[in-house]
CSV table of C-alpha atoms and ligand atoms in Angstrom, one decimal:
chain,number,residue,atom,x,y,z
Y,249,UNK,CA,-10.5,17.9,-28.0
Y,250,UNK,CA,-13.3,16.4,-25.8
Y,251,UNK,CA,-15.6,19.1,-24.8
Y,252,UNK,CA,-17.1,17.5,-21.9
Y,253,UNK,CA,-13.6,18.1,-20.1
Y,254,UNK,CA,-13.7,21.7,-20.7
Y,255,UNK,CA,-15.1,24.4,-18.8
Y,256,UNK,CA,-18.2,26.2,-20.1
Y,257,UNK,CA,-17.9,30.1,-19.7
Y,258,UNK,CA,-20.9,32.4,-20.5
Y,259,UNK,CA,-21.2,36.1,-20.5
Y,260,UNK,CA,-23.6,38.5,-21.9
Y,261,UNK,CA,-23.5,41.8,-23.1
Y,262,UNK,CA,-26.2,44.5,-23.8
Y,263,UNK,CA,-26.2,46.0,-27.2
Y,264,UNK,CA,-25.0,49.5,-26.9
Y,265,UNK,CA,-23.5,50.3,-30.2
Y,266,UNK,CA,-20.2,51.8,-30.4
Y,267,UNK,CA,-17.5,50.4,-28.3
Y,268,UNK,CA,-15.2,52.4,-26.0
Y,269,UNK,CA,-12.2,51.9,-23.8
Y,270,UNK,CA,-14.2,51.1,-21.0
Y,271,UNK,CA,-16.0,48.2,-22.7
Y,272,UNK,CA,-12.6,47.0,-24.0
Y,273,UNK,CA,-10.7,46.9,-20.9
Y,274,UNK,CA,-13.5,46.0,-18.5
Y,275,UNK,CA,-14.8,43.0,-20.7
Y,276,UNK,CA,-13.9,42.4,-24.1
Y,277,UNK,CA,-10.1,41.6,-23.5
Y,278,UNK,CA,-11.1,39.0,-20.9
Y,279,UNK,CA,-13.5,37.5,-23.2
Y,280,UNK,CA,-10.8,37.2,-25.7
Y,281,UNK,CA,-8.3,35.7,-23.1
Y,282,UNK,CA,-10.8,33.0,-22.1
Y,283,UNK,CA,-11.5,32.2,-25.8
Y,284,UNK,CA,-7.7,31.8,-26.7
Y,285,UNK,CA,-7.2,29.5,-23.7
Y,286,UNK,CA,-9.6,27.2,-25.5
Y,287,UNK,CA,-12.5,27.1,-23.2
Y,288,UNK,CA,-16.2,26.7,-24.5
Y,289,UNK,CA,-17.1,30.2,-24.6
Y,290,UNK,CA,-20.8,31.5,-24.9
Y,291,UNK,CA,-21.1,35.1,-25.4
Y,292,UNK,CA,-24.5,36.6,-26.2
Y,293,UNK,CA,-26.0,39.9,-26.9
Y,294,UNK,CA,-28.4,40.4,-24.3
Y,295,UNK,CA,-31.4,42.1,-26.7
Y,296,UNK,CA,-34.2,40.8,-24.5
Y,297,UNK,CA,-32.5,42.6,-21.4
Y,298,UNK,CA,-32.0,45.7,-23.3
Y,299,UNK,CA,-35.7,46.0,-23.6
Y,300,UNK,CA,-36.0,46.7,-19.8
Y,301,UNK,CA,-34.5,50.1,-20.2
Y,302,UNK,CA,-36.0,51.3,-23.6
Y,303,UNK,CA,-37.8,54.7,-23.3
Y,304,UNK,CA,-38.2,54.9,-27.0
Y,305,UNK,CA,-37.8,52.5,-29.9
Y,306,UNK,CA,-34.2,51.7,-30.6
Y,307,UNK,CA,-32.9,49.7,-33.4
Y,308,UNK,CA,-31.1,47.0,-31.1
Y,309,UNK,CA,-30.8,44.7,-34.3
Y,310,UNK,CA,-28.7,47.4,-35.8
Y,311,UNK,CA,-26.7,48.2,-32.9
Y,312,UNK,CA,-26.1,44.5,-32.4
Y,313,UNK,CA,-24.8,44.2,-35.9
Y,314,UNK,CA,-22.4,47.3,-35.4
Y,315,UNK,CA,-21.2,46.1,-32.1
Y,316,UNK,CA,-20.5,42.5,-33.1
Y,317,UNK,CA,-18.4,44.0,-36.3
Y,318,UNK,CA,-16.1,45.8,-33.8
Y,319,UNK,CA,-15.9,42.7,-31.3
Y,320,UNK,CA,-14.8,40.7,-34.3
Y,321,UNK,CA,-12.3,43.5,-35.4
Y,322,UNK,CA,-11.1,43.2,-32.0
Y,323,UNK,CA,-10.3,39.8,-31.9
Y,324,UNK,CA,-13.2,37.7,-30.8
Y,325,UNK,CA,-13.6,34.9,-33.1
Y,326,UNK,CA,-17.1,33.5,-34.1
Y,327,UNK,CA,-15.2,30.3,-35.0
Y,328,UNK,CA,-13.6,29.9,-31.6
Y,329,UNK,CA,-16.5,31.5,-29.4
Y,330,UNK,CA,-20.0,30.7,-29.7
Y,331,UNK,CA,-21.4,34.3,-30.3
Y,332,UNK,CA,-25.3,34.5,-30.5
Y,333,UNK,CA,-28.1,36.9,-29.8
Y,334,UNK,CA,-30.2,36.0,-26.8
Y,335,UNK,CA,-33.5,36.6,-28.5
Y,336,UNK,CA,-32.2,33.8,-31.3
Y,337,UNK,CA,-32.6,31.3,-28.4
Y,338,UNK,CA,-36.3,31.8,-27.6
Y,339,UNK,CA,-36.2,28.9,-25.3
Y,340,UNK,CA,-34.5,31.1,-22.7
Y,341,UNK,CA,-38.1,32.8,-22.3
Y,342,UNK,CA,-39.5,29.5,-21.5
Y,343,UNK,CA,-36.8,28.7,-18.7
Y,344,UNK,CA,-37.5,32.2,-17.5
Y,345,UNK,CA,-41.0,31.4,-17.0
Y,346,UNK,CA,-40.4,28.0,-15.3
Y,347,UNK,CA,-37.9,29.8,-13.0
Y,348,UNK,CA,-40.2,32.6,-12.3
Y,349,UNK,CA,-42.5,30.1,-10.5
Y,350,UNK,CA,-40.1,29.4,-8.0
Y,351,UNK,CA,-38.8,32.6,-7.5
Y,352,UNK,CA,-40.2,35.1,-4.7
Y,353,UNK,CA,-40.9,38.7,-5.2
Y,354,UNK,CA,-39.2,39.5,-2.1
Y,355,UNK,CA,-36.1,38.0,-3.3
Y,356,UNK,CA,-36.2,40.0,-6.4
Y,357,UNK,CA,-37.1,43.1,-4.8
Y,358,UNK,CA,-33.8,42.9,-3.2
Y,359,UNK,CA,-32.0,43.2,-6.4
Y,360,UNK,CA,-29.8,46.2,-6.3
Y,361,UNK,CA,-30.8,47.5,-9.9
Y,362,UNK,CA,-34.5,47.2,-9.0
Y,363,UNK,CA,-34.1,48.7,-5.4
Y,364,UNK,CA,-32.3,51.4,-6.7
Y,365,UNK,CA,-34.8,52.5,-9.3
Y,366,UNK,CA,-37.3,51.9,-6.7
Y,367,UNK,CA,-35.7,54.2,-4.2
Y,368,UNK,CA,-35.1,56.9,-6.9
Y,369,UNK,CA,-39.0,56.9,-7.5
Y,370,UNK,CA,-39.7,57.1,-3.9
Y,371,UNK,CA,-37.2,60.0,-3.5
Y,372,UNK,CA,-38.8,61.7,-6.2
Y,373,UNK,CA,-42.1,60.9,-5.0
Y,374,UNK,CA,-43.0,59.4,-8.2
Y,375,UNK,CA,-44.3,56.1,-7.1
Y,376,UNK,CA,-47.8,56.1,-8.3
Y,377,UNK,CA,-49.0,52.8,-9.3
Y,378,UNK,CA,-45.4,51.6,-9.4
Y,379,UNK,CA,-44.2,52.4,-13.0
Y,380,UNK,CA,-41.3,50.0,-13.0
Y,381,UNK,CA,-42.0,46.9,-15.2
Y,382,UNK,CA,-42.4,43.2,-14.8
Y,383,UNK,CA,-39.4,42.8,-16.8
Y,384,UNK,CA,-37.3,44.9,-14.8
Y,385,UNK,CA,-38.3,43.2,-11.5
Y,386,UNK,CA,-37.6,39.9,-13.4
Y,387,UNK,CA,-34.2,41.0,-14.9
Y,388,UNK,CA,-32.5,38.7,-12.5
Y,389,UNK,CA,-34.7,35.6,-13.6
Y,390,UNK,CA,-33.9,35.9,-17.3
Y,391,UNK,CA,-30.2,36.4,-16.3
Y,392,UNK,CA,-30.4,33.2,-14.4
Y,393,UNK,CA,-32.0,31.5,-17.6
Y,394,UNK,CA,-29.3,32.8,-19.8
Y,395,UNK,CA,-26.8,31.0,-17.6
Y,396,UNK,CA,-28.4,27.9,-16.7
Y,397,UNK,CA,-29.8,27.1,-19.9
Y,398,UNK,CA,-26.2,26.5,-21.2
Y,399,UNK,CA,-25.0,24.7,-18.0
Y,400,UNK,CA,-22.2,27.3,-17.5
Y,401,UNK,CA,-19.5,26.6,-15.2
Y,402,UNK,CA,-18.1,30.0,-14.9
Y,403,UNK,CA,-19.7,33.5,-15.3
Y,404,UNK,CA,-17.1,36.3,-15.6
Y,405,UNK,CA,-18.7,39.7,-14.9
Y,406,UNK,CA,-18.0,43.0,-13.6
Y,407,UNK,CA,-18.8,44.0,-10.1
Y,408,UNK,CA,-21.9,45.6,-10.9
Y,409,UNK,CA,-23.2,42.3,-12.2
Y,410,UNK,CA,-22.0,40.2,-9.4
Y,411,UNK,CA,-25.1,40.1,-7.4
Y,412,UNK,CA,-27.2,39.2,-10.4
Y,413,UNK,CA,-24.8,35.9,-10.8
Y,414,UNK,CA,-25.2,35.2,-7.2
Y,415,UNK,CA,-29.1,35.3,-7.7
Y,416,UNK,CA,-28.8,32.9,-10.5
Y,417,UNK,CA,-26.8,30.5,-8.3
Y,418,UNK,CA,-29.5,30.7,-5.5
Y,419,UNK,CA,-32.3,30.1,-8.2
Y,420,UNK,CA,-30.4,27.1,-9.3
Y,421,UNK,CA,-29.9,25.9,-6.0
Y,422,UNK,CA,-33.5,26.4,-5.1
Y,423,UNK,CA,-34.6,24.5,-8.1
Y,424,UNK,CA,-32.5,21.5,-7.5
Y,425,UNK,CA,-33.6,21.4,-3.8
Y,426,UNK,CA,-37.3,21.4,-4.7
Y,427,UNK,CA,-37.1,19.2,-8.0
Y,428,UNK,CA,-33.9,17.2,-7.6
Y,429,UNK,CA,-30.5,17.8,-9.2
Y,430,UNK,CA,-31.4,19.2,-12.7
Y,431,UNK,CA,-29.4,22.6,-12.9
Y,432,UNK,CA,-25.7,23.0,-13.2
Y,433,UNK,CA,-24.7,25.4,-10.5
Y,434,UNK,CA,-22.3,27.9,-11.9
Y,435,UNK,CA,-19.6,29.7,-10.3
Y,436,UNK,CA,-19.3,33.5,-10.1
Y,437,UNK,CA,-15.8,34.6,-11.0
Y,438,UNK,CA,-14.7,38.3,-10.9
Y,439,UNK,CA,-12.8,39.5,-13.7
Y,440,UNK,CA,-10.0,41.6,-13.0
Y,441,UNK,CA,-12.3,44.5,-12.4
Y,442,UNK,CA,-10.7,47.4,-14.2
Y,443,UNK,CA,-13.3,50.2,-14.2
Y,444,UNK,CA,-12.0,53.0,-16.6
Y,445,UNK,CA,-12.6,56.5,-15.4
Y,446,UNK,CA,-14.2,58.8,-18.1
Y,447,UNK,CA,-12.3,61.4,-20.2
Y,448,UNK,CA,-14.2,64.1,-18.0
Y,449,UNK,CA,-12.9,62.4,-15.0
Y,450,UNK,CA,-15.9,61.0,-13.9
Y,451,UNK,CA,-15.7,57.6,-12.1
Y,452,UNK,CA,-16.7,55.4,-14.9
Y,453,UNK,CA,-16.3,55.6,-18.7
Y,454,UNK,CA,-19.8,55.4,-20.1
Y,455,UNK,CA,-21.6,56.0,-23.3
Y,456,UNK,CA,-24.7,57.7,-21.6
Y,457,UNK,CA,-22.3,59.8,-19.8
Y,458,UNK,CA,-20.7,61.1,-23.3
Y,459,UNK,CA,-17.0,60.8,-22.0
Y,460,UNK,CA,-15.7,58.0,-23.9
Y,461,UNK,CA,-12.9,57.1,-25.9
Y,462,UNK,CA,-14.0,54.7,-28.7
Y,463,UNK,CA,-12.2,52.0,-30.2
Y,464,UNK,CA,-13.1,53.4,-33.8
Y,465,UNK,CA,-11.8,57.0,-33.1
Y,466,UNK,CA,-9.8,58.3,-35.9
Y,467,UNK,CA,-6.2,59.8,-35.0
Y,468,UNK,CA,-7.8,63.3,-35.2
Y,469,UNK,CA,-10.9,62.8,-32.7
Y,470,UNK,CA,-8.3,60.9,-30.5
Y,471,UNK,CA,-6.1,63.9,-30.2
Y,472,UNK,CA,-9.1,66.2,-29.8
Y,473,UNK,CA,-10.6,64.1,-27.0
Y,474,UNK,CA,-7.3,63.7,-25.2
Y,475,UNK,CA,-6.4,67.4,-25.5
Y,476,UNK,CA,-9.9,68.3,-24.1
Y,477,UNK,CA,-9.1,66.4,-20.8
Y,478,UNK,CA,-8.8,68.8,-18.1
Y,479,UNK,CA,-5.3,69.2,-16.6
Y,480,UNK,CA,-5.4,72.6,-15.3
Y,481,UNK,CA,-5.3,70.9,-11.7
Y,482,UNK,CA,-2.0,70.7,-10.0
Y,483,UNK,CA,-0.4,67.4,-9.2
Y,484,UNK,CA,-1.2,66.1,-5.8
Y,485,UNK,CA,1.8,64.8,-3.7
Y,486,UNK,CA,2.3,61.1,-4.2
Y,487,UNK,CA,3.0,59.6,-0.7
Y,488,UNK,CA,4.2,56.4,-2.1
Y,489,UNK,CA,7.3,55.1,-4.1
Y,490,UNK,CA,5.1,52.6,-5.9
Y,491,UNK,CA,4.9,52.8,-9.6
Y,492,UNK,CA,1.8,50.3,-9.7
Y,493,UNK,CA,-1.1,52.4,-11.7
Y,494,UNK,CA,-3.7,50.7,-9.1
Y,495,UNK,CA,-1.7,52.5,-6.1
Y,496,UNK,CA,-0.8,55.6,-7.9
Y,497,UNK,CA,-3.9,56.8,-9.9
Y,498,UNK,CA,-6.4,57.0,-7.1
Y,499,UNK,CA,-3.8,59.6,-5.6
Y,500,UNK,CA,-3.9,61.8,-8.7
Y,501,UNK,CA,-6.4,64.3,-9.6
Y,502,UNK,CA,-9.2,62.3,-11.4
Y,503,UNK,CA,-8.5,63.7,-15.0
Y,504,UNK,CA,-5.0,63.2,-14.9
Y,505,UNK,CA,-5.7,59.7,-13.5
Y,506,UNK,CA,-7.4,59.0,-16.6
Y,507,UNK,CA,-4.4,60.0,-18.8
Y,508,UNK,CA,-2.1,57.8,-16.6
Y,509,UNK,CA,-4.4,54.9,-16.8
Y,510,UNK,CA,-4.4,54.9,-20.4
Y,511,UNK,CA,-0.8,55.3,-20.6
Y,512,UNK,CA,-0.3,52.4,-18.3
Y,513,UNK,CA,-2.3,50.4,-20.5
Y,514,UNK,CA,-1.1,51.3,-23.9
Y,515,UNK,CA,2.6,52.6,-23.7
Y,516,UNK,CA,5.7,50.8,-23.2
Y,517,UNK,CA,6.4,50.7,-19.5
Y,518,UNK,CA,9.5,52.9,-19.7
Y,519,UNK,CA,7.2,55.6,-21.3
Y,520,UNK,CA,4.8,55.3,-18.4
Y,521,UNK,CA,7.4,55.4,-15.9
Y,522,UNK,CA,9.1,58.5,-17.6
Y,523,UNK,CA,5.8,60.5,-17.1
Y,524,UNK,CA,5.4,59.3,-13.7
Y,525,UNK,CA,8.8,60.6,-12.5
Y,526,UNK,CA,8.0,64.0,-14.4
Y,527,UNK,CA,4.9,64.1,-12.4
Y,528,UNK,CA,6.8,63.4,-9.3
Y,529,UNK,CA,8.9,66.3,-9.9
Y,530,UNK,CA,6.1,68.4,-10.7
Y,531,UNK,CA,7.5,69.7,-14.3
Y,532,UNK,CA,5.4,71.1,-16.8
Y,533,UNK,CA,4.7,68.2,-19.2
Y,534,UNK,CA,0.7,67.8,-19.8
Y,535,UNK,CA,1.1,68.9,-23.4
Y,536,UNK,CA,3.7,66.1,-24.4
Y,537,UNK,CA,1.6,63.6,-22.4
Y,538,UNK,CA,-1.3,64.3,-24.2
Y,539,UNK,CA,0.3,64.0,-27.4
Y,540,UNK,CA,2.2,61.1,-26.6
Y,541,UNK,CA,-1.0,59.2,-25.2
Y,542,UNK,CA,-2.9,60.2,-28.3
Y,543,UNK,CA,-0.2,58.4,-30.5
Y,544,UNK,CA,-0.5,55.3,-28.5
Y,545,UNK,CA,-4.4,55.3,-28.4
Y,546,UNK,CA,-4.4,55.9,-32.4
Y,547,UNK,CA,-1.8,53.1,-32.7
Y,548,UNK,CA,-4.1,50.8,-30.7
Y,549,UNK,CA,-7.1,51.7,-32.7
Y,550,UNK,CA,-5.4,51.6,-36.2
Y,551,UNK,CA,-5.7,47.7,-36.8
Y,552,UNK,CA,-9.2,47.6,-35.2
Y,553,UNK,CA,-10.4,50.3,-37.6
Y,554,UNK,CA,-8.8,48.5,-40.5
Y,555,UNK,CA,-10.3,45.0,-39.7
Y,556,UNK,CA,-13.7,46.8,-38.8
Y,557,UNK,CA,-13.7,48.1,-42.4
Y,558,UNK,CA,-12.5,44.7,-44.1
Y,559,UNK,CA,-15.0,44.0,-46.7
Y,560,UNK,CA,-15.5,40.5,-45.3
Y,561,UNK,CA,-16.7,42.2,-41.9
Y,562,UNK,CA,-20.1,43.2,-43.2
Y,563,UNK,CA,-23.4,42.4,-42.0
Y,564,UNK,CA,-23.7,39.2,-44.0
Y,565,UNK,CA,-21.1,37.8,-42.2
Y,566,UNK,CA,-22.3,38.7,-39.0
Y,567,UNK,CA,-25.8,37.4,-39.6
Y,568,UNK,CA,-24.5,34.0,-40.9
Y,569,UNK,CA,-22.3,33.4,-37.8
Y,570,UNK,CA,-25.1,34.5,-35.7
Y,571,UNK,CA,-27.3,32.1,-37.5
Y,572,UNK,CA,-24.7,29.3,-37.3
Y,573,UNK,CA,-23.9,30.0,-33.7
Y,574,UNK,CA,-27.6,30.0,-32.6
Y,575,UNK,CA,-27.8,26.5,-34.3
Y,576,UNK,CA,-24.9,25.4,-32.2
Y,577,UNK,CA,-26.3,26.4,-28.8
Y,578,UNK,CA,-29.9,25.6,-29.3
Y,579,UNK,CA,-29.7,21.8,-28.8
Y,580,UNK,CA,-28.0,22.3,-25.4
Y,581,UNK,CA,-30.4,25.0,-24.5
Y,582,UNK,CA,-33.5,22.9,-25.4
Y,583,UNK,CA,-32.1,19.9,-23.4
Y,584,UNK,CA,-32.0,22.0,-20.5
Y,585,UNK,CA,-35.3,23.2,-20.8
Y,586,UNK,CA,-36.9,19.7,-21.4
Y,587,UNK,CA,-35.3,18.3,-18.3
Y,588,UNK,CA,-36.8,21.2,-16.3
Y,589,UNK,CA,-40.2,20.5,-17.6
Y,590,UNK,CA,-39.5,17.0,-16.6
Y,591,UNK,CA,-38.4,17.7,-13.3
Y,592,UNK,CA,-41.4,20.0,-12.4
Y,593,UNK,CA,-43.9,17.6,-13.8
Y,594,UNK,CA,-45.2,18.9,-16.9
Y,595,UNK,CA,-43.2,16.5,-19.1
Y,596,UNK,CA,-41.7,16.9,-22.4
Y,597,UNK,CA,-42.8,19.2,-25.1
Y,598,UNK,CA,-44.7,16.9,-27.5
Y,599,UNK,CA,-44.3,18.9,-30.6
Y,600,UNK,CA,-40.5,19.1,-30.1
Y,601,UNK,CA,-39.7,15.7,-29.7
L,231,LIG,N1,-26.9,42.2,-17.3
L,231,LIG,C1,-25.7,42.0,-17.9
L,231,LIG,C2,-25.3,43.6,-18.2
L,231,LIG,O1,-26.1,44.4,-18.2
L,231,LIG,C3,-25.9,41.5,-19.2
L,231,LIG,C4,-26.1,40.0,-19.0
L,231,LIG,C5,-27.4,39.4,-19.4
L,231,LIG,C6,-25.4,39.0,-18.6
L,231,LIG,N2,-27.5,38.0,-19.1
L,231,LIG,C7,-26.1,37.7,-18.5
L,231,LIG,C8,-24.1,38.8,-18.2
L,231,LIG,C9,-25.8,36.5,-18.1
L,231,LIG,C10,-23.6,37.5,-17.7
L,231,LIG,C11,-24.5,36.5,-17.8
L,231,LIG,O2,-24.0,43.7,-18.3
């Protein structure tokens, strides 16, 4: 098929090591869907970006390899999607520098990530010399370079990254306005923004919150984690006849909501509906709810764990496709950087030609 007619999709993921259900239902399953629709998909591990939050040295390379093994086990296919590491495309850094020249500091200071951190420092009265890094302030410029360098049409991200994509669109438009039509202006697309609550009932499942259900959890830990979910709260009356999880779950005490959300994602519909009617009747059923759910979770995990452990899914395999895919994306990226250099007036790189 002619690639020029296909849409280019790009998304980045920070290297976090072990993957949890929040990652899967928030992002990974959408990446796999897009891949199966036959689009040109670029998915990269944002290891440069990860450096904006290090407090001590972390082994991002190791975490990247682990994470990619899980991605592959879930069905992301390095032969169908171009999966690479951000730092294997170092010309991204050159584009970041070029874009930085036309990006106002005031514009970056309005970025929510930066603003939130800044406000926190102000609150804690800890602003002495502004300890926030140049890299953190420039986070959206690096992200714009990621997106623009492959001429992405669409950038599927969750709500928390939407503003960053909008900033990338803004930067591209500003560049084109100043230097002539050079960069492809992408569209932000929301993916179905399912934010999974944590097992502790917190609004978000997250690694740093230690409230995750992981894709590689074995049946024993699954059961233990699910049994540990607080269910001492009484059911709240559901003032609706709807069975739609999006309507029902916000009306439940949060920790029960987690169980029902997972059940709606993993169990056959009749099982979910059966437990919902038990809830409505106020029966005592949490024990069976938990063991039933644990069974579906373990069934979901089993093939992933199996593929994760396949002998072929090893470091050599990951490294070899990272290398191949970095080779695939490099020519596209270099061409973008070269056209930007040309447009800005410094001309082509002599040594690259
Ligand atoms: N900032 C994104 C996150 O934290 C990751 C990311 C980096 C990204 N570059 C990107 C996402 C480009 C989409 C497009 O999740």
